[in-house]
Coordinates of C-alpha atoms in Angstrom, one line a residue:
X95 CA 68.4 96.4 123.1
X96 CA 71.7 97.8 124.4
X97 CA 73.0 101.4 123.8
X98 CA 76.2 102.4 124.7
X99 CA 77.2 103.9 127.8
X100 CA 77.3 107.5 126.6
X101 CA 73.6 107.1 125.2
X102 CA 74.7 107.2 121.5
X103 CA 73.1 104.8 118.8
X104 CA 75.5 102.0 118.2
X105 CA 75.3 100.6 115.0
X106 CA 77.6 97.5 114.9
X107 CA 78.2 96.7 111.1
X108 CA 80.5 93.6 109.9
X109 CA 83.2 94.1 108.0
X110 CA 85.1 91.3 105.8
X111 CA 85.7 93.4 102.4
X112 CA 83.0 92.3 100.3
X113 CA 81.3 94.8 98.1
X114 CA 77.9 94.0 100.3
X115 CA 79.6 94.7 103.5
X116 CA 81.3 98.6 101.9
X117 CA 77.3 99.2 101.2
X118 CA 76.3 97.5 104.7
X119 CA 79.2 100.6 105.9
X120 CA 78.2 103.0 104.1
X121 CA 74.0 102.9 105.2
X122 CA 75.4 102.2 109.0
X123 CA 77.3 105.7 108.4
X124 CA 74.8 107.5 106.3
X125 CA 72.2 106.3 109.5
X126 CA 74.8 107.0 112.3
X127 CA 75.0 110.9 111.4
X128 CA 71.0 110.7 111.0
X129 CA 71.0 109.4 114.5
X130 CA 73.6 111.7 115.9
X131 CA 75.3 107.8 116.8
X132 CA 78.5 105.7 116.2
X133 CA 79.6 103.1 114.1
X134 CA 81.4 99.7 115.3
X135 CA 82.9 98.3 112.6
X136 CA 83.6 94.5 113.3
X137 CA 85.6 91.9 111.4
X138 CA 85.7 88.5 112.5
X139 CA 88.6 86.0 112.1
X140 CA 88.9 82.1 112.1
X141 CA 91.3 79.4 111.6
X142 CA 90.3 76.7 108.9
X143 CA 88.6 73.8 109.9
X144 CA 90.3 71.7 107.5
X145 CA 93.5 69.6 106.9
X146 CA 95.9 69.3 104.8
X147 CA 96.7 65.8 103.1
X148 CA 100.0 66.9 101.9
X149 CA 101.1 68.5 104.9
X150 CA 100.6 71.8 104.0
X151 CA 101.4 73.9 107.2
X152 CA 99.4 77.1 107.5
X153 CA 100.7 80.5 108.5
X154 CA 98.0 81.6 110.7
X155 CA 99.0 84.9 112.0
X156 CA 97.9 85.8 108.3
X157 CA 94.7 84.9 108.9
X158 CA 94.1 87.6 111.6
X159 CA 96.6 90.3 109.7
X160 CA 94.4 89.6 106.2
X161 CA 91.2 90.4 108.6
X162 CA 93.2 93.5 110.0
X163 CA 94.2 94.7 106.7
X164 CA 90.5 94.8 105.5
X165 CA 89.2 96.4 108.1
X166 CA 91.8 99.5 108.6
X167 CA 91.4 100.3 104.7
X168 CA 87.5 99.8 105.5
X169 CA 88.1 102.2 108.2
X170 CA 90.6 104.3 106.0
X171 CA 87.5 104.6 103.1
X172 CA 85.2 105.8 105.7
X173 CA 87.2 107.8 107.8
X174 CA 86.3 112.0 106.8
X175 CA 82.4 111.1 106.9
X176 CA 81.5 112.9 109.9
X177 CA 80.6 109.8 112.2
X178 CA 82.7 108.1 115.2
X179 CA 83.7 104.9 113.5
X180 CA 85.7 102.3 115.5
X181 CA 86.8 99.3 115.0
X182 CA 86.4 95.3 116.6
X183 CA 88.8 92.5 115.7
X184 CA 87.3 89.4 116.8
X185 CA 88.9 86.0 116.7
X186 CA 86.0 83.6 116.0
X187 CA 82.8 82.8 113.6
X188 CA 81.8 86.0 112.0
X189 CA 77.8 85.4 112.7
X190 CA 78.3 84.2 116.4
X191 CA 80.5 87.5 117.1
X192 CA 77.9 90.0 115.1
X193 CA 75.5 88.1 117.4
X194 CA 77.7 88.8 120.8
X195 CA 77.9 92.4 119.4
X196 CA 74.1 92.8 119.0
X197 CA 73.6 92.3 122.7
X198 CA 75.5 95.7 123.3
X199 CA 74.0 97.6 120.0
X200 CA 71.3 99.0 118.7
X201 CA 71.3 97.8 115.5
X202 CA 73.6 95.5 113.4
X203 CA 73.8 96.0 109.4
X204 CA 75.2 93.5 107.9
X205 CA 75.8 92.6 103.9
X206 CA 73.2 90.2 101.7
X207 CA 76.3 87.7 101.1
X208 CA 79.9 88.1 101.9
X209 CA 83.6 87.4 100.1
X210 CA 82.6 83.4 100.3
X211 CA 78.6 83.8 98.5
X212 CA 77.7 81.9 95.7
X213 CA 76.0 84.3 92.9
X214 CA 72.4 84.4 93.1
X215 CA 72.2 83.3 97.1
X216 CA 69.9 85.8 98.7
X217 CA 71.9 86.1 102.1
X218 CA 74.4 84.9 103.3
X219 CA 75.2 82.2 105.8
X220 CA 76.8 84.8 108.3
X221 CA 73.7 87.2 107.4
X222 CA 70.9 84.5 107.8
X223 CA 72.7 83.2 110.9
X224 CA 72.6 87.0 112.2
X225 CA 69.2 87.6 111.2
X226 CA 68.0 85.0 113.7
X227 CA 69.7 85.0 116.2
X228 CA 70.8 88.6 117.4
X229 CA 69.6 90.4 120.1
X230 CA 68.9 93.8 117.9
X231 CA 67.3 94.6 114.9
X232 CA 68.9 94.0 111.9
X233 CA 69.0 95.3 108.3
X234 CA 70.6 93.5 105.3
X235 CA 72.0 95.6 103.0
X236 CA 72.4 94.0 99.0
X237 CA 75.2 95.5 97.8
X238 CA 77.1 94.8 94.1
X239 CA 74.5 96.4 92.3
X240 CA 75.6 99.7 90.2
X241 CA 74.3 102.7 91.9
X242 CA 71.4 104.6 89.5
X243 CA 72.1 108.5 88.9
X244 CA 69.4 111.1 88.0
X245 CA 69.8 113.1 85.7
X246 CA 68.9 116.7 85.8
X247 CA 67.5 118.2 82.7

């Protein structure tokens, strides 16, 4: 397990605007201040692997701006929480760059399923992929789900 240079618990949590993945950064935050630690919030970026019959050309700086766009308003919602949060734009599969992360962190927190899940999947493909192969511990967080209050009598 890697810890950062300045001895600080790094808690690398992917980013990709999901509801799951604004619960994944909200624990990573909630357990950064616990830990006296810092956040790395990472979003990953890829081309498609597909073509185009009709000849459709892509515009594939949006690819990266629509991934940069999510993760400074994820950074933006976060922001006043008392924690060092900074940021990692990665061109490349998100699981195999949460995976390169872990080797430098002390824990990765990912969501249960991301922006591409099909209802009902229990993880992801990202967070299965992540859950065996990092280098860290790693926590799924299930996110979606509405938030139960208690109420003071």
């Amino acid at each position: 397990m890697g810890s950062s240079s300045n001895g600080a618990f790094k808690i690398v949590v992917g980013v990709d605007g999901s509801e799951s993945a604004q619960a994944a950064m909200d624990w990573a935050v909630d357990e950064a201040r616990l830990r006296n630690g810092r956040v790395v919030a990472l979003s990953a970026w890829h081309y498609p692997y597909v073509s185009d019959a009709l000849g459709q050309v892509w515009e594939y700086q949006g690819f990266e701006d629509d991934a940069r766009t999510v993760l400074d308003q994820e950074l933006e919602r976060v922001r006043n929480r008392g924690v060092e949060v900074t940021s990692s734009l990665i061109e490349g599969n998100p699981a195999s760059a949460l995976v390169d992360a872990s080797q430098q962190a002390d824990l990765i927190v990912v969501g249960s399923h991301g922006r591409g899940g099909f209802t009902g999947m229990l993880l992801g493909s990202v967070s299965m992929q992540t859950v065996h192969h990092a280098h860290c511990p790693v926590l799924v967080v299930r996110g979606g789900a509405p938030a139960t209050k208690v109420r003071e009598t």
